[in-house]
mmCIF file with all atom_site columns, C-alpha atoms in Angstrom:
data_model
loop_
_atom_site.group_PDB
_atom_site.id
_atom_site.type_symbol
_atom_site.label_atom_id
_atom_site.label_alt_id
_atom_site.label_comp_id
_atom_site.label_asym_id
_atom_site.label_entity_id
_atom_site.label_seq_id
_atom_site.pdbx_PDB_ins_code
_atom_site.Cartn_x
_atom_site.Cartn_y
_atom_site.Cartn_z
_atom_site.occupancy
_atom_site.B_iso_or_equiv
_atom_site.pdbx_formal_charge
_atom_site.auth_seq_id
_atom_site.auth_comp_id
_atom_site.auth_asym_id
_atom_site.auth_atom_id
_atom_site.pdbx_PDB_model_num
ATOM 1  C CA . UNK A 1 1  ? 19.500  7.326   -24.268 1.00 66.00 ? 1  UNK A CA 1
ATOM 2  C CA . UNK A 1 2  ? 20.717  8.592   -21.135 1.00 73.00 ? 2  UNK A CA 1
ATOM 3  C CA . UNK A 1 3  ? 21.894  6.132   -18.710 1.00 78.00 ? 3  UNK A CA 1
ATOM 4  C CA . UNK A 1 4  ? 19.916  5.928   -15.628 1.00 67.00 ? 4  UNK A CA 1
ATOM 5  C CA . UNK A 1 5  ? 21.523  6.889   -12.267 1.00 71.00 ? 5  UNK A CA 1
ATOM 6  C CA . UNK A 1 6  ? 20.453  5.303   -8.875  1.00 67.00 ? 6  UNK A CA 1
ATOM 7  C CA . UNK A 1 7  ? 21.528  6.576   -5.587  1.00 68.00 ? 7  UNK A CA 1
ATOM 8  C CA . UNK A 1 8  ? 20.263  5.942   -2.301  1.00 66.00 ? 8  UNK A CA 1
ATOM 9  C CA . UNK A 1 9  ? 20.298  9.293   -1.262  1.00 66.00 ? 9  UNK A CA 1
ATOM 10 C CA . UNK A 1 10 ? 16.918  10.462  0.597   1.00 62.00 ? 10 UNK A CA 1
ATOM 11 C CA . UNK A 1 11 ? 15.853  13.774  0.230   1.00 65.00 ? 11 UNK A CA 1
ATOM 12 C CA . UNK A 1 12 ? 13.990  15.882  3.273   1.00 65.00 ? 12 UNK A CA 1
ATOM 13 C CA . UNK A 1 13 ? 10.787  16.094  0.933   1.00 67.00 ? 13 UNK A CA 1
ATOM 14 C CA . UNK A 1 14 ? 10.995  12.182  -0.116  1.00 74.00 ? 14 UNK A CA 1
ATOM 15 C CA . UNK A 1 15 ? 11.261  11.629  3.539   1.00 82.00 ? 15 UNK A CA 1
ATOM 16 C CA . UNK A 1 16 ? 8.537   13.824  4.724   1.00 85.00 ? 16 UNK A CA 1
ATOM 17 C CA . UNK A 1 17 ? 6.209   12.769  2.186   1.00 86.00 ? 17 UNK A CA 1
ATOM 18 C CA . UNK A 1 18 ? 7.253   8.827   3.468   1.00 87.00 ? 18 UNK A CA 1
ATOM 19 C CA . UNK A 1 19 ? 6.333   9.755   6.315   1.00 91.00 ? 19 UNK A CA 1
ATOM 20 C CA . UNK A 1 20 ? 3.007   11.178  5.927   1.00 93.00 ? 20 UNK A CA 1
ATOM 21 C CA . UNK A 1 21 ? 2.261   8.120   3.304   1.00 93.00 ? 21 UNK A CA 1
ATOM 22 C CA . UNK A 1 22 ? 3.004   5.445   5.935   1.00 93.00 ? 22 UNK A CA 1
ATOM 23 C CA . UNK A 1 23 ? 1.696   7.375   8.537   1.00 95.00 ? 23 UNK A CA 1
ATOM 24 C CA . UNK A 1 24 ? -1.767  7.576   6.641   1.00 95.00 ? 24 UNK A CA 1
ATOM 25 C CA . UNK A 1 25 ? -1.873  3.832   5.964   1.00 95.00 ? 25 UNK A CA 1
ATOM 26 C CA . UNK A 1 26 ? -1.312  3.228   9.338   1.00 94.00 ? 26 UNK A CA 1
ATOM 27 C CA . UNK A 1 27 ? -4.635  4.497   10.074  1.00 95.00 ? 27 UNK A CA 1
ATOM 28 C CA . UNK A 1 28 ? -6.605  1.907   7.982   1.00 94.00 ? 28 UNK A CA 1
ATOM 29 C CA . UNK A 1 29 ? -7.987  -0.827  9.623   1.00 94.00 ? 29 UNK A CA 1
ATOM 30 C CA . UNK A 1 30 ? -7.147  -4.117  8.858   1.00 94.00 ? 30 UNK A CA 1
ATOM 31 C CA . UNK A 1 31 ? -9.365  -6.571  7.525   1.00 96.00 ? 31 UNK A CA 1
ATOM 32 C CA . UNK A 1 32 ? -10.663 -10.076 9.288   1.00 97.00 ? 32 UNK A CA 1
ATOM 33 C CA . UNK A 1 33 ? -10.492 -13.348 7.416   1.00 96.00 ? 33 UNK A CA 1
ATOM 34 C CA . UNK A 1 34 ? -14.544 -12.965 6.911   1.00 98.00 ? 34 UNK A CA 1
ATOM 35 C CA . UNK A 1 35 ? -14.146 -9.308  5.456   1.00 98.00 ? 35 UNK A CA 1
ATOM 36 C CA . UNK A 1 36 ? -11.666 -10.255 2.843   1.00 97.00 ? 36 UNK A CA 1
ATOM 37 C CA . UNK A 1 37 ? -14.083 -13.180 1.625   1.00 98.00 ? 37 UNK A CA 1
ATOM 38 C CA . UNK A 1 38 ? -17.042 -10.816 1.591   1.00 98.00 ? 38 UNK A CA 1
ATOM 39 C CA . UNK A 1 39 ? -14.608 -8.051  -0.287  1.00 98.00 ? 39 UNK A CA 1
ATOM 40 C CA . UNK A 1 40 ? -13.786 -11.055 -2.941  1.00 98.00 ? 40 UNK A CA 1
ATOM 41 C CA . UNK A 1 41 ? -17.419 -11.963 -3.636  1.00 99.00 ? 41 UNK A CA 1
ATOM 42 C CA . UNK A 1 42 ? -18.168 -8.308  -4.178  1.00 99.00 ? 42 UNK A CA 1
ATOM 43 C CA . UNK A 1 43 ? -15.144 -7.507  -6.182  1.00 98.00 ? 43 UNK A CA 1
ATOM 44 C CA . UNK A 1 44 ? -15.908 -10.691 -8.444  1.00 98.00 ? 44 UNK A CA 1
ATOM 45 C CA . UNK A 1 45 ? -19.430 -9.084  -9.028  1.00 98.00 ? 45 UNK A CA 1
ATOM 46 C CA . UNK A 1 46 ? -17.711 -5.966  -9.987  1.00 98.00 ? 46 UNK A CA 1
ATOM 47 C CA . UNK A 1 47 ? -17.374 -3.412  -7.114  1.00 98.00 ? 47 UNK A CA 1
ATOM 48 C CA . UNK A 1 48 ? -14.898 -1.311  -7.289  1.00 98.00 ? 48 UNK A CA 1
ATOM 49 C CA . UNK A 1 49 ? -15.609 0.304   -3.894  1.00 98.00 ? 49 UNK A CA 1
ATOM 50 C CA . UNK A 1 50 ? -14.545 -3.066  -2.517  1.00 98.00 ? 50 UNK A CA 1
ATOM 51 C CA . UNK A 1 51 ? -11.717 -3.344  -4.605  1.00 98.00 ? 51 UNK A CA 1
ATOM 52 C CA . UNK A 1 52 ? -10.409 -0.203  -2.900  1.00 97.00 ? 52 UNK A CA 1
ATOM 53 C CA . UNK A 1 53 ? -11.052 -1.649  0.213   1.00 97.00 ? 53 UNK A CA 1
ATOM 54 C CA . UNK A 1 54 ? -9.464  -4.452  0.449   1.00 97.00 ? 54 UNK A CA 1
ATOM 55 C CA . UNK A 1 55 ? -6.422  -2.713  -1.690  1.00 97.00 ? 55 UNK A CA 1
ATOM 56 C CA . UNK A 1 56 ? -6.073  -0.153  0.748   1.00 96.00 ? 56 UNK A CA 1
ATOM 57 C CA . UNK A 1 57 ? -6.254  -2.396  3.684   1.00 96.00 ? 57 UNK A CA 1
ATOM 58 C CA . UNK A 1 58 ? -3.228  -4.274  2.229   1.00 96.00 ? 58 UNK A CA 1
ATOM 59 C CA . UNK A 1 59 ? -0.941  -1.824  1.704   1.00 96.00 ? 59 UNK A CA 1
ATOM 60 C CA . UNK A 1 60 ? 0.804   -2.201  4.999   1.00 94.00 ? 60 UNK A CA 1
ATOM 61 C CA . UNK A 1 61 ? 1.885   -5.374  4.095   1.00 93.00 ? 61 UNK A CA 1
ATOM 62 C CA . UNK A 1 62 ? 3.461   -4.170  0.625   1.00 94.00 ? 62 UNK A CA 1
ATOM 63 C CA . UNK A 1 63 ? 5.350   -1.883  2.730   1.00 92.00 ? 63 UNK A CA 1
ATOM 64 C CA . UNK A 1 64 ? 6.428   -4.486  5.139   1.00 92.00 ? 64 UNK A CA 1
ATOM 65 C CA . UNK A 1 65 ? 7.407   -6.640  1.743   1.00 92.00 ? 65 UNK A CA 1
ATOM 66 C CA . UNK A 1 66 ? 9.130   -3.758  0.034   1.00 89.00 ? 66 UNK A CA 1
ATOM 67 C CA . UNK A 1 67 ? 11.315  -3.258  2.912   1.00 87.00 ? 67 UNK A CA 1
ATOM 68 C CA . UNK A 1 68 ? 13.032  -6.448  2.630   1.00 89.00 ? 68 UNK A CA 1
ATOM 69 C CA . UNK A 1 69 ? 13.930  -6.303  -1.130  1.00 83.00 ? 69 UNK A CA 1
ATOM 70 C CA . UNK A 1 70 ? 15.549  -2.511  0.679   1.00 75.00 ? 70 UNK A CA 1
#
């Protein structure tokens, strides 16, 4: 098995693309305290739609974890 290599070299696509990405997420609005509990009732009952929601409205905040383990 090949041994894998890490580097932190950045590439102009990579970066581009990281760009766009949190660029995009930017965009979605965040959620209020009241939205998330309505989003967890629903998801319990099985909607995936709110699943998505409340997935994509976090995903700002996995960034802003991700950054610190950098």
């Amino acid at each position: 098995m090949r041994q894998l290599k890490i580097t932190k070299r950045i590439t102009v696509r990579e970066s581009v693309a990281l760009d766009k990405y949190l660029n995009d997420i930017s965009k979605i609005d965040l959620l209020t305290g009241n939205r998330e509990a309505e989003l967890a009732v629903l998801i319990r009952n099985g909607s995936q739609k709110a699943l998505e929601e409340l997935t994509s409205a976090n995903l700002r905040f996995v960034v802003s974890v991700a950054k610190q383990y950098q």
